[in-house]
Short mmCIF file of C-alpha atoms and ligand atoms in Angstrom, two decimals:
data_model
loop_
_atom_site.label_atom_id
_atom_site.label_comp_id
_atom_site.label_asym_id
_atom_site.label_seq_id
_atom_site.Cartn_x
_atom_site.Cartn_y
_atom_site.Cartn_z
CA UNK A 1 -9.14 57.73 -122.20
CA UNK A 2 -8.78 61.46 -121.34
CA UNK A 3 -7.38 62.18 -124.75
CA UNK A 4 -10.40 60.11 -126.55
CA UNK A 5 -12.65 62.25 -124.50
CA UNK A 6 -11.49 65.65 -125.71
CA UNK A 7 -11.33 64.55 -129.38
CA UNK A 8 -14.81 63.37 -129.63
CA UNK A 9 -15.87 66.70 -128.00
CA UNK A 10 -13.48 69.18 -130.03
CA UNK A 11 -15.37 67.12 -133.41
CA UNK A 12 -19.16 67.55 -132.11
CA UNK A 13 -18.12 70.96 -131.24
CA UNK A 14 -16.86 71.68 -134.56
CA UNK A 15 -19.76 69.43 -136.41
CA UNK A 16 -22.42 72.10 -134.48
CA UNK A 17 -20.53 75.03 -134.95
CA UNK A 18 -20.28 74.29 -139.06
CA UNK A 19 -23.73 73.43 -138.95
CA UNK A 20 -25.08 76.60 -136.77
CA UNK A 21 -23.06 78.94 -139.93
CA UNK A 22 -25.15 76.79 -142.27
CA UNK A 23 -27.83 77.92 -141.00
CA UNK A 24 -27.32 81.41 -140.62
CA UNK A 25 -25.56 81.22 -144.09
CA UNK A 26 -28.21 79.17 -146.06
CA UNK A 27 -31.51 76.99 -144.75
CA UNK A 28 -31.90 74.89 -141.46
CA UNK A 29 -32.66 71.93 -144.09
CA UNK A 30 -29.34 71.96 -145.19
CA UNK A 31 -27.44 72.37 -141.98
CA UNK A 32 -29.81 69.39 -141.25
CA UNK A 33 -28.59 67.31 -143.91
CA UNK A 34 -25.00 68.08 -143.21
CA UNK A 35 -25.35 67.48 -139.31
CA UNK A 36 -26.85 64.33 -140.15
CA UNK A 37 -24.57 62.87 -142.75
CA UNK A 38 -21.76 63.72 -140.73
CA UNK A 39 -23.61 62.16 -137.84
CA UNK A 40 -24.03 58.88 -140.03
CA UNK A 41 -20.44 58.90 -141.51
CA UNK A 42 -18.94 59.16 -137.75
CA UNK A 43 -21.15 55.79 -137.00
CA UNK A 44 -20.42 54.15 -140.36
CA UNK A 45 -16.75 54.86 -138.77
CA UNK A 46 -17.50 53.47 -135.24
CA UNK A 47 -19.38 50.64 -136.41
CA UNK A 48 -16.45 49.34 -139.00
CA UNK A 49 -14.19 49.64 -136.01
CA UNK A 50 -16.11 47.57 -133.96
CA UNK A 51 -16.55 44.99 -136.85
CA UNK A 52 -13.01 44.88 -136.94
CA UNK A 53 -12.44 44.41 -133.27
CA UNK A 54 -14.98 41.71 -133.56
CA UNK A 55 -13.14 39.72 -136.14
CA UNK A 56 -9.90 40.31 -134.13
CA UNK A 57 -11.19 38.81 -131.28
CA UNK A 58 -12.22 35.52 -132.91
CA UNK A 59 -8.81 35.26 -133.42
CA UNK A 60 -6.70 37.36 -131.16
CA UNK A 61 -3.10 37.40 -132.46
CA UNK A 62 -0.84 40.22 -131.09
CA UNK A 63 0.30 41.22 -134.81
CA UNK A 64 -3.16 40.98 -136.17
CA UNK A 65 -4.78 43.93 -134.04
CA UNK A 66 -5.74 46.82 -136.56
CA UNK A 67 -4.16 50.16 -136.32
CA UNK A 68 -7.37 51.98 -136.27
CA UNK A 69 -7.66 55.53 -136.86
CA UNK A 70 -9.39 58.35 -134.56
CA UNK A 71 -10.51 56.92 -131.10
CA UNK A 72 -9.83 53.54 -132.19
CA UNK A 73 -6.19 54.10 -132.71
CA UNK A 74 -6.05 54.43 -129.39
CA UNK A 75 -8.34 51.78 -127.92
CA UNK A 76 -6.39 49.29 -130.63
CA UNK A 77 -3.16 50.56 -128.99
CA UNK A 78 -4.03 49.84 -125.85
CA UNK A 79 -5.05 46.23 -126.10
CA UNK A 80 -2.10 45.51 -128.13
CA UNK A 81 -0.47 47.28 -124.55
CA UNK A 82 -2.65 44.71 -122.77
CA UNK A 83 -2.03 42.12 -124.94
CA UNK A 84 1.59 42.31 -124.95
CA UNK A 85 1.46 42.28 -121.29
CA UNK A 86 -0.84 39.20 -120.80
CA UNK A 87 1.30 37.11 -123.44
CA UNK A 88 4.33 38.05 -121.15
CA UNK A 89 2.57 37.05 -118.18
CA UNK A 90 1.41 33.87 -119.71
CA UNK A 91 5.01 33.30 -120.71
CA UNK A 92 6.69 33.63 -117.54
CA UNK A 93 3.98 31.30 -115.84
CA UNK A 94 3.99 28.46 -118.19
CA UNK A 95 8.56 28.36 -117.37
CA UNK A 96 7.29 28.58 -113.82
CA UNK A 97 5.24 25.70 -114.41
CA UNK A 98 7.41 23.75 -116.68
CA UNK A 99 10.12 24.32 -114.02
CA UNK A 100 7.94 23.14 -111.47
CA UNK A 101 7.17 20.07 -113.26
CA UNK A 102 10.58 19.47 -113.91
CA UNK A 103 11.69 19.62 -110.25
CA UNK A 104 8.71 17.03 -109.40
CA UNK A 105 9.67 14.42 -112.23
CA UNK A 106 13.27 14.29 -110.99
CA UNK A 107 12.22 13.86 -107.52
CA UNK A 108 12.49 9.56 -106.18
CA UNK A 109 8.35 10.05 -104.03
CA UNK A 110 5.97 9.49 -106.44
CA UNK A 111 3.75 12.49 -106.31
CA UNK A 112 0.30 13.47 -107.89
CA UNK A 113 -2.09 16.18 -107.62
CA UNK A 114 -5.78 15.88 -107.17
CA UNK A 115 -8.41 18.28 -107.83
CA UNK A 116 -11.28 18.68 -105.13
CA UNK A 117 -13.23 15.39 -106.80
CA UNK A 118 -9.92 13.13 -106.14
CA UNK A 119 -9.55 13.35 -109.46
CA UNK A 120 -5.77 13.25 -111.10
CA UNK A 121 -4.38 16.35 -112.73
CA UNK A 122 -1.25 15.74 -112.78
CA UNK A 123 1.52 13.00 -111.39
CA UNK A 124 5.42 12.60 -112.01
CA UNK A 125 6.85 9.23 -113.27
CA UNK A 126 7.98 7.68 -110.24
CA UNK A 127 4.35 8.00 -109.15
CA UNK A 128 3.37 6.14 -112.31
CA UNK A 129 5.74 3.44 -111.23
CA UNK A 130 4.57 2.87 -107.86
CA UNK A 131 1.08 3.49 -108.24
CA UNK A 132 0.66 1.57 -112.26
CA UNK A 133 -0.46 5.56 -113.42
CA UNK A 134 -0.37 6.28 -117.05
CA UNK A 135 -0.82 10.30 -116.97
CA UNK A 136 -1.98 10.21 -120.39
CA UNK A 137 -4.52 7.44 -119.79
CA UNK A 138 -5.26 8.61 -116.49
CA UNK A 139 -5.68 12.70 -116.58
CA UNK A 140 -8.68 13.42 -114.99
CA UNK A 141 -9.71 10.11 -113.94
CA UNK A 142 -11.08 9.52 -110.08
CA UNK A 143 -7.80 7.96 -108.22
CA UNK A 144 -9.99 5.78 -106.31
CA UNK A 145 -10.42 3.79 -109.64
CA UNK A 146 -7.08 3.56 -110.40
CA UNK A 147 -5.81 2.38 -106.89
CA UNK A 148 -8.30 0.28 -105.96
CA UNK A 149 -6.41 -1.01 -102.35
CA UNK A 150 -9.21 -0.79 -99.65
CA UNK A 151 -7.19 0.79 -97.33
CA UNK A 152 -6.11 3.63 -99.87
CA UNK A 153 -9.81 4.05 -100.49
CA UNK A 154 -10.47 4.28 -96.61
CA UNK A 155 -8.07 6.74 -95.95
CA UNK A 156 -9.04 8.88 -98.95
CA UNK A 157 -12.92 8.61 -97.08
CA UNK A 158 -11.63 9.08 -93.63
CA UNK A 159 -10.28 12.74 -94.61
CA UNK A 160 -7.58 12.14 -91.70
CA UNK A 161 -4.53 12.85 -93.06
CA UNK A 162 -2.67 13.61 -90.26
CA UNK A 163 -0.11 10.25 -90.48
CA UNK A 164 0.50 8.33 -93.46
CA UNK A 165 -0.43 4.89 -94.29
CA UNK A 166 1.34 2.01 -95.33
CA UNK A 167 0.22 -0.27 -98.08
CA UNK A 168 1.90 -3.88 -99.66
CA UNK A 169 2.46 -2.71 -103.58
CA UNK A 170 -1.33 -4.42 -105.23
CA UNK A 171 1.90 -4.74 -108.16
CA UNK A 172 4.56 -6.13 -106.41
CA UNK A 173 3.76 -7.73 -103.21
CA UNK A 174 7.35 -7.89 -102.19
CA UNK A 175 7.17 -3.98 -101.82
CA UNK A 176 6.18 -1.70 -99.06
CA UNK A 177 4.34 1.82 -100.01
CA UNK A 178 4.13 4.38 -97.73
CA UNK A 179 1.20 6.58 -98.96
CA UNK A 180 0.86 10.30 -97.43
CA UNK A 181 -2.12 13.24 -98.58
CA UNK A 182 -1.66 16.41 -97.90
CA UNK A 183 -4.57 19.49 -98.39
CA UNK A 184 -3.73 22.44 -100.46
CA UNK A 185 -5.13 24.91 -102.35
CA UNK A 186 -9.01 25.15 -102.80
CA UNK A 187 -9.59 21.40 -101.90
CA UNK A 188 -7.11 20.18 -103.67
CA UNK A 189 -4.99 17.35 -102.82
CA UNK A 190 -0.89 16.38 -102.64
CA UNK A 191 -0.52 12.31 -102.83
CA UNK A 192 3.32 11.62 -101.81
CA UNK A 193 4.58 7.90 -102.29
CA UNK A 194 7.19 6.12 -100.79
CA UNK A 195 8.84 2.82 -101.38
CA UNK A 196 9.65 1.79 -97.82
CA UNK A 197 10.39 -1.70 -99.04
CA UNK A 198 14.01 -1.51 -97.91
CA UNK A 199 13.03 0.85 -94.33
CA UNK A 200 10.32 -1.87 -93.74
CA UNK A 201 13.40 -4.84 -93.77
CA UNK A 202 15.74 -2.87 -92.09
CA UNK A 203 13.09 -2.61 -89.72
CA UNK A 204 11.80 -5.91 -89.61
CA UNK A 205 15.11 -7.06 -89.22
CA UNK A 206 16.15 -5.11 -86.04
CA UNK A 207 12.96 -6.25 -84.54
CA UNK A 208 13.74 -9.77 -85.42
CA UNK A 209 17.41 -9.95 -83.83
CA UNK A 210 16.25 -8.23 -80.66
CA UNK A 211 13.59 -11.03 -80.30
CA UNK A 212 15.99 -13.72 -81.42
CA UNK A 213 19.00 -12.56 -78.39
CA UNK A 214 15.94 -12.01 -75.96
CA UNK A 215 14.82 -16.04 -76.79
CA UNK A 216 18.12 -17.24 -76.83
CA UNK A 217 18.81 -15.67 -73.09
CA UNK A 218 15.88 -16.47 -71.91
CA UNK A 219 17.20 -20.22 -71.19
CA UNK A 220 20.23 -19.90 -70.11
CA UNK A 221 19.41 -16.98 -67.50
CA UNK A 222 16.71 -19.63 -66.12
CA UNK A 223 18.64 -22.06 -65.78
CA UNK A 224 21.52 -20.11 -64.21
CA UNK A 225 18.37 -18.07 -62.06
CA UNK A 226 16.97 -21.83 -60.87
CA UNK A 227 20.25 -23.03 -59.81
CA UNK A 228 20.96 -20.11 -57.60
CA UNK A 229 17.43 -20.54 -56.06
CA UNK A 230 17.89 -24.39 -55.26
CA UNK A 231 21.40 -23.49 -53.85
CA UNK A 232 19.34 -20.37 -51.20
CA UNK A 233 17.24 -23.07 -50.72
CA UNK A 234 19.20 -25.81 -49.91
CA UNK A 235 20.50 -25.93 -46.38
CA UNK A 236 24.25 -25.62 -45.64
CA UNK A 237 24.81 -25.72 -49.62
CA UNK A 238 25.69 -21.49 -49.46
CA UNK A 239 27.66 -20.50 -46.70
CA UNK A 240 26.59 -17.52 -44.97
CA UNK A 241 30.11 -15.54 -45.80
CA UNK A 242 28.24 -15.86 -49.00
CA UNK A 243 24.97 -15.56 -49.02
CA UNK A 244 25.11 -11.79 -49.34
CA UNK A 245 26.19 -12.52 -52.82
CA UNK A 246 24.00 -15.12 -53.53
CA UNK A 247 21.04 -12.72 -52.83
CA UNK A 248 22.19 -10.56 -55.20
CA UNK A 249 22.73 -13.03 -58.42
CA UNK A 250 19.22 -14.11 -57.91
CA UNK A 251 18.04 -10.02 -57.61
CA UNK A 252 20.15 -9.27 -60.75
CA UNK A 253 18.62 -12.84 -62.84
CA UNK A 254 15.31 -11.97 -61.63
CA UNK A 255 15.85 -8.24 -62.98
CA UNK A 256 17.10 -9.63 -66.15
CA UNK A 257 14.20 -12.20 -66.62
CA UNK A 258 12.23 -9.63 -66.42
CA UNK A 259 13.94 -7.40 -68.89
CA UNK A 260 13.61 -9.87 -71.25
CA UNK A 261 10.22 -10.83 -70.83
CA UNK A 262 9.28 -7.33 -71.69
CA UNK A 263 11.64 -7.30 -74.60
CA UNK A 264 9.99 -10.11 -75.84
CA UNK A 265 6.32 -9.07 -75.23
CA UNK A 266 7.66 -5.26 -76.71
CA UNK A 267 8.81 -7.19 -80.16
CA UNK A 268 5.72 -9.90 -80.39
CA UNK A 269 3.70 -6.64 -80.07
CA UNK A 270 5.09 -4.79 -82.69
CA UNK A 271 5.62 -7.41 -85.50
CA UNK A 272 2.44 -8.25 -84.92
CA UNK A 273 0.41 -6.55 -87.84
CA UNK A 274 -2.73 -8.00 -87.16
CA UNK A 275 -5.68 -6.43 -86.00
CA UNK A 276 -6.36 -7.38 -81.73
CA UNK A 277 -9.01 -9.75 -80.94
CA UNK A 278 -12.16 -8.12 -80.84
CA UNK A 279 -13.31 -10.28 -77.78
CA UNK A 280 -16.03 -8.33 -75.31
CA UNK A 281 -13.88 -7.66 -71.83
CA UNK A 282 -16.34 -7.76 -68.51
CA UNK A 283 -14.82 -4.23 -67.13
CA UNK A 284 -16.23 -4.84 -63.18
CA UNK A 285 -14.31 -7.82 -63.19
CA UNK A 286 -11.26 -6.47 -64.79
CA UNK A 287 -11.22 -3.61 -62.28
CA UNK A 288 -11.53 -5.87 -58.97
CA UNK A 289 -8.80 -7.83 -60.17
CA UNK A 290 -6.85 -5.17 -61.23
CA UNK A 291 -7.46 -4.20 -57.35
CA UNK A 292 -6.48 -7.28 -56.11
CA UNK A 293 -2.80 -7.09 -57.83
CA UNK A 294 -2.58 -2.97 -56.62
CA UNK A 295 -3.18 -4.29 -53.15
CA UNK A 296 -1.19 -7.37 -53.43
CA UNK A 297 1.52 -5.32 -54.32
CA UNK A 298 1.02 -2.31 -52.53
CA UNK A 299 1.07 -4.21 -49.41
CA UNK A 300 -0.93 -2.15 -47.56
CA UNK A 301 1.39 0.60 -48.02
CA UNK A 302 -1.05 2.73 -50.18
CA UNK A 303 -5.36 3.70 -50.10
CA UNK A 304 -6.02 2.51 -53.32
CA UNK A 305 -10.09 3.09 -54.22
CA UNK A 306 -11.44 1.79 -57.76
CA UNK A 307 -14.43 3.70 -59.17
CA UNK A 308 -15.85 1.73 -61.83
CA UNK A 309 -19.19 2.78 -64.59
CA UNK A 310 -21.24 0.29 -64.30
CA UNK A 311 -22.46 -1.23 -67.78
CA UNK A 312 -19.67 0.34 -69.15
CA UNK A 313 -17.25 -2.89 -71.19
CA UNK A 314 -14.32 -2.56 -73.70
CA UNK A 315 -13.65 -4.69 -76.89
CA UNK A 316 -10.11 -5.50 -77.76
CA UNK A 317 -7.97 -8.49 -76.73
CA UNK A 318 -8.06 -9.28 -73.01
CA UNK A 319 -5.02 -10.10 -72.55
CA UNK A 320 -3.28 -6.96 -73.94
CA UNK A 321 -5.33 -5.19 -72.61
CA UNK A 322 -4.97 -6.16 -68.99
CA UNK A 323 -1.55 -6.15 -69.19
CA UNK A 324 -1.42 -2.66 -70.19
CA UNK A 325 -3.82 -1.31 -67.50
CA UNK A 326 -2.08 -3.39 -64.81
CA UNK A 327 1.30 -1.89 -65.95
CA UNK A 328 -0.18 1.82 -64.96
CA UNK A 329 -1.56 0.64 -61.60
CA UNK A 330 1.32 -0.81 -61.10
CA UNK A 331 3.54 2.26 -61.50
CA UNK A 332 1.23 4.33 -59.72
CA UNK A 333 2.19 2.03 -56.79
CA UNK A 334 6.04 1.97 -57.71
CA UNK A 335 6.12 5.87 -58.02
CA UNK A 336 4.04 6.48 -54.57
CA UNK A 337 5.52 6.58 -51.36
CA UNK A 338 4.04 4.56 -48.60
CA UNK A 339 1.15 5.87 -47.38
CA UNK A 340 -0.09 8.20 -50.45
CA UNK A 341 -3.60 7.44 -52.59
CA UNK A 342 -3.93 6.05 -55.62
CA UNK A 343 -7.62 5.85 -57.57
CA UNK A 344 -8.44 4.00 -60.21
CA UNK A 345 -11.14 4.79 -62.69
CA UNK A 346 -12.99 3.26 -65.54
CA UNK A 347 -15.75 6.04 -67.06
CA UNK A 348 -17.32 7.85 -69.57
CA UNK A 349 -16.06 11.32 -71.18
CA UNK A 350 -17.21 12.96 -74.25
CA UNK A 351 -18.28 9.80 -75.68
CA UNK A 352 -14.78 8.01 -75.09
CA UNK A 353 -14.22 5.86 -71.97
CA UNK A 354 -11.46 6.27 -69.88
CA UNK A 355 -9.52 3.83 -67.90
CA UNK A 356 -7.33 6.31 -65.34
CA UNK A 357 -4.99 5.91 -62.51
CA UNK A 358 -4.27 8.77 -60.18
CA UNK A 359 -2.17 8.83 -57.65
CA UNK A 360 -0.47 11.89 -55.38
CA UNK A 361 2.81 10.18 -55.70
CA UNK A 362 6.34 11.73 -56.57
CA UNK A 363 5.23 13.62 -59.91
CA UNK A 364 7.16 13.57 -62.99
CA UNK A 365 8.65 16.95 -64.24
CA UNK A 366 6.93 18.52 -67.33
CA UNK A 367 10.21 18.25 -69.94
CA UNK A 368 10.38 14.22 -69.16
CA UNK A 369 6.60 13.54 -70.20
CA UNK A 370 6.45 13.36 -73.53
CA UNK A 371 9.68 11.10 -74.08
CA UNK A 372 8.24 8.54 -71.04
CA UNK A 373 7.01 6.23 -73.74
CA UNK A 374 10.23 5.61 -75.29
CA UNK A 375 12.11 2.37 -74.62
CA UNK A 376 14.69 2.76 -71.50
CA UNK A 377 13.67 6.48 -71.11
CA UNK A 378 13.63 6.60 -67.39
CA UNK A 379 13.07 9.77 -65.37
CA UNK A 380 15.30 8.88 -62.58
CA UNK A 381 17.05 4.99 -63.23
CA UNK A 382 18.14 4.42 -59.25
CA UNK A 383 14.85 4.78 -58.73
CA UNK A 384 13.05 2.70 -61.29
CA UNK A 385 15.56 0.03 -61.17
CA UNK A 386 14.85 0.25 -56.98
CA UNK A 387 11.41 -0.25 -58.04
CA UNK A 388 12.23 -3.49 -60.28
CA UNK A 389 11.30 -1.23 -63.45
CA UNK A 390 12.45 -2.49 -66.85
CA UNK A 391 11.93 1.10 -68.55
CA UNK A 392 9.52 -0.76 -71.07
CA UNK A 393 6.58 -0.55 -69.57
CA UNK A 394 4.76 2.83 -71.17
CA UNK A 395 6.31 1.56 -74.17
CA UNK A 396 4.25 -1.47 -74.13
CA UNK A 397 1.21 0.50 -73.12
CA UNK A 398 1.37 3.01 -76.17
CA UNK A 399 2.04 0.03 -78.67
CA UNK A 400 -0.73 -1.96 -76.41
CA UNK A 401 -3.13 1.09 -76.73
CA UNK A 402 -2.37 2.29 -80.66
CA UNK A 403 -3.47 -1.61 -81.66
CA UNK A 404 -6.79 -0.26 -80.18
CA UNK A 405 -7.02 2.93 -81.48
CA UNK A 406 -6.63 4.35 -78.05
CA UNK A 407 -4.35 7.34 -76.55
CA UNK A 408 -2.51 7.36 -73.45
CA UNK A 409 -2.49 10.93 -71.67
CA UNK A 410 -0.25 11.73 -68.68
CA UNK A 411 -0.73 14.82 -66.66
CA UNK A 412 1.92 15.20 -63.76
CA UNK A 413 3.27 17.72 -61.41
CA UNK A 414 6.43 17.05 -59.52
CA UNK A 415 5.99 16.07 -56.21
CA UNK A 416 2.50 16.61 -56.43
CA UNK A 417 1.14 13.15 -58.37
CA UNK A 418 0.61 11.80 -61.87
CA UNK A 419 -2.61 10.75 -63.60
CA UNK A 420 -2.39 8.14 -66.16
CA UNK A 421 -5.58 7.52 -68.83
CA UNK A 422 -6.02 5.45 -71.20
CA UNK A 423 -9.03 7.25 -73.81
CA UNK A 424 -10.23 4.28 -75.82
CA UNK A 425 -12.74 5.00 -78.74
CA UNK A 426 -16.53 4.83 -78.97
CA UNK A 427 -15.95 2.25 -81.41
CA UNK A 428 -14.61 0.11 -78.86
CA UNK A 429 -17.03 0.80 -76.40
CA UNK A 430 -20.27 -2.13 -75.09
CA UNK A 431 -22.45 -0.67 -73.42
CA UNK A 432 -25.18 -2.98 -71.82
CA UNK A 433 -28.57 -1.48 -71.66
CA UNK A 434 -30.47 -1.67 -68.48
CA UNK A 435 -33.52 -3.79 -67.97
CA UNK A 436 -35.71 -2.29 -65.63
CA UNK A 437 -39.11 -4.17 -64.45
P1 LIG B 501 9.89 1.68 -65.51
O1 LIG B 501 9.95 0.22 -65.68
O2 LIG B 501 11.20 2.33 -65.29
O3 LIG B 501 8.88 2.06 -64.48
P2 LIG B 501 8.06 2.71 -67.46
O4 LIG B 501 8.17 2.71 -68.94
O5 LIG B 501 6.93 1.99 -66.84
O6 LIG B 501 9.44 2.20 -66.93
O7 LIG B 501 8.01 4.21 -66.98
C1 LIG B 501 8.94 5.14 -67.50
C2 LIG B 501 9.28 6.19 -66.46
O8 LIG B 501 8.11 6.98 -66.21
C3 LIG B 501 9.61 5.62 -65.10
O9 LIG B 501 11.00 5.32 -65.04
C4 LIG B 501 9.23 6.72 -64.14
O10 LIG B 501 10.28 7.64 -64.03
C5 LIG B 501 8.08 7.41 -64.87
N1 LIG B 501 6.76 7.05 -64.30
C6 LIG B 501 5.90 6.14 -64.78
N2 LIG B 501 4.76 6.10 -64.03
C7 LIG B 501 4.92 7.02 -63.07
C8 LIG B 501 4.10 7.50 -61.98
N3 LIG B 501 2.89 7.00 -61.74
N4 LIG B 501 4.60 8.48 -61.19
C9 LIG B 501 5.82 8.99 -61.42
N5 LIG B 501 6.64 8.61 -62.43
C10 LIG B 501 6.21 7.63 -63.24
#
């Protein structure tokens, strides 16, 4: 630019300087007529350049850009500079691209890309497998027409795309999808598919032979736990050399019974894909028996104290429901030692209502609390299996809770209490409006 500079200002100082000796030489008319036809004939110049340039850039092909001559050879050599470099550029993208197209054809997920409408820009072949996609069709088309499932089309709405979702294939019911989005970019969306079909059975299966043992030892530990019973029971039939040992055969029955009772309610919970009644659940009346059992089993070892909203009700299944809430009081009592309080509470927070238990019992240490809902996790098994614990119980609250959309939360200090909630949505939430007269 620097150079282009000088060399128009070396050429108007020469044009005035010929000119000005012109003058001085001849007439001021005819230095006129020179300054202005060499005025004109550097335009004509200019303006066949730009012409040029014009034409060029209709069509801009690198070996087509004019030489030029003057200023322009320079401007002409620096787009072809420019040029050159952009091409390059354009190159090395379009590999990056095709490389990165490559890599997401060969992999097994479907996957497809969605601009900020939902609309498809781009998927791989097993996505057009899975999903019935024809890219060539289908480019640009909203995916919401294309996969027409209502539960897809919810969870594309809900804009929660925290966990995935699991659909039955609308083209082969046999298969299991498991259908993930993921945010990127300016709006823009990932869709991941999975076939699970062959998780799903594996799964299915494992829940199927742990209900199956549980059934088939459910009769013969009753029968075995009645006959021990009738024997206690029966005078003279134990002798008391050996009724230490009876004792404990109906201790370690009962302890099984129970085991398998929760196995059993664990696996009808979760192969249960159904949605949980949607029956209205009288909360007052829930909490006073839920008082009743604390007390019944607390023996008048504890202060319990219930705390109830009034007007406040739940809808889920009644049932489930009470099982799970019963299952927290009830550890409350398990985990406090005689004489410690225990409050139970059924409330409004933030627009959620919360069932909680609270009690200033022996306090759970902060690395065991978020592995307490696992099956058998115990924090200390002596102790729980003291207590007559099966170490199923959170287990079936979380599964109990999840089928309503509800969270368990579990704050704890050790040796300084635990509070148990259960946060249930406003969607499940009845509340009964007060008449006044
Ligand atoms: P368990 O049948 O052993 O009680 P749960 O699944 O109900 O099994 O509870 C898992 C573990 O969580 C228990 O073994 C116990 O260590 C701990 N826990 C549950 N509730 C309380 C509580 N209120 N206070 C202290 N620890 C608790």
């Amino acid at each position: 630019m620097e150079d282009i500079r000088w060399n128009a200002f070396w050429l108007g100082l020469t044009l005035i300087v010929i000119c000005l000796v012109t003058w001085a030489s001849t007439t001021a008319t005819i230095a006129l007529i020179i300054f202005s036809v060499a005025v004109l004939t550097y335009l004509i110049g200019h303006l066949y350049w730009l012409h040029q340039l014009n034409i060029w850039l209709k069509k801009p092909v690198l070996n087509l850009i004019p030489n030029g001559s003057g200023v322009w050879e320079d401007v002409f050599a620096a787009l072809h500079h420019e040029h050159r470099r952009h091409s390059r550029n354009q190159t090395q993208l379009s590999s990056a691209l095709g490389r990165f197209r490559h890599a997401a054809s060969a992999l097994p997920d479907g996957v497809v890309v969605l601009n900020a409408a939902n609309e498809i820009e781009w998927c791989n072949p097993p996505a057009e497998v899975q999903l019935g996609l024809d890219l060539k069709q289908d480019e640009n088309q909203p995916i919401n027409y294309l996969v027409r499932h209502a539960d897809f089309v919810n969870y594309l709405q809900t804009q929660d795309y925290i966990e995935p979702i699991k659909l039955k294939s609308w083209r082969n019911p046999d298969a299991t999808l498991e259908i993930q989005l993921v945010p990127f970019g300016t709006k823009q969306k990932l869709l991941i598919c999975r076939d699970v079909t062959q998780l799903e059975k594996i799964e299915t299966m494992r829940r199927d032979f742990i209900a199956n043992v549980s059934h088939e030892l459910r009769t013969p530990l009753t029968v075995v736990g009645g006959f021990v019973e009738t024997l206690l029971d029966m005078d003279g039939a134990v002798p008391e050399s050996t009724r230490g040992y009876f004792n404990m055969m109906q201790e370690q029955t009962t302890r099984m019974r129970r085991l398998i009772e929760d196995l059993l309610t664990l696996s009808h919970i979760e192969s249960n894909a159904q949605a949980p009644d949607d029956n209205e659940i009288e909360m007052s009346g829930l909490m006073n028996m839920l008082l009743n059992d604390a007390n019944a089993l607390s023996q008048g070892k504890h202060k319990i104290s219930i705390n109830t909203e009034p007007n406040l009700d739940l809808r889920g299944a009644p049932e489930e429901l009470q099982s799970a809430l019963s299952n927290l009081v009830s550890n409350a009592i398990r985990y406090t030692p005689r004489g410690g309080e225990i409050e139970i509470s059924w409330s409004m927070r933030n627009y959620q209502a919360v069932f909680s238990v609270k009690d200033n019992g022996i306090g759970i240490e902060q690395k065991h609390i978020d592995r307490l809902t696992e099956r058998f996790y115990r924090v200390d098994r002596s102790r729980s299996r003291e207590t007559g614990g099966t170490g199923l119980g959170l287990s079936i609250v979380k599964h109990i809770l999840t089928r309503h959309q509800a969270k368990l939360e579990i704050k704890s200090e050790l040796d300084h209490g635990s509070t148990f909630s259960a946060v249930f949505p406003k969607e499940r939430i009845v509340q009964k409006q007060v008449v006044l007269f």
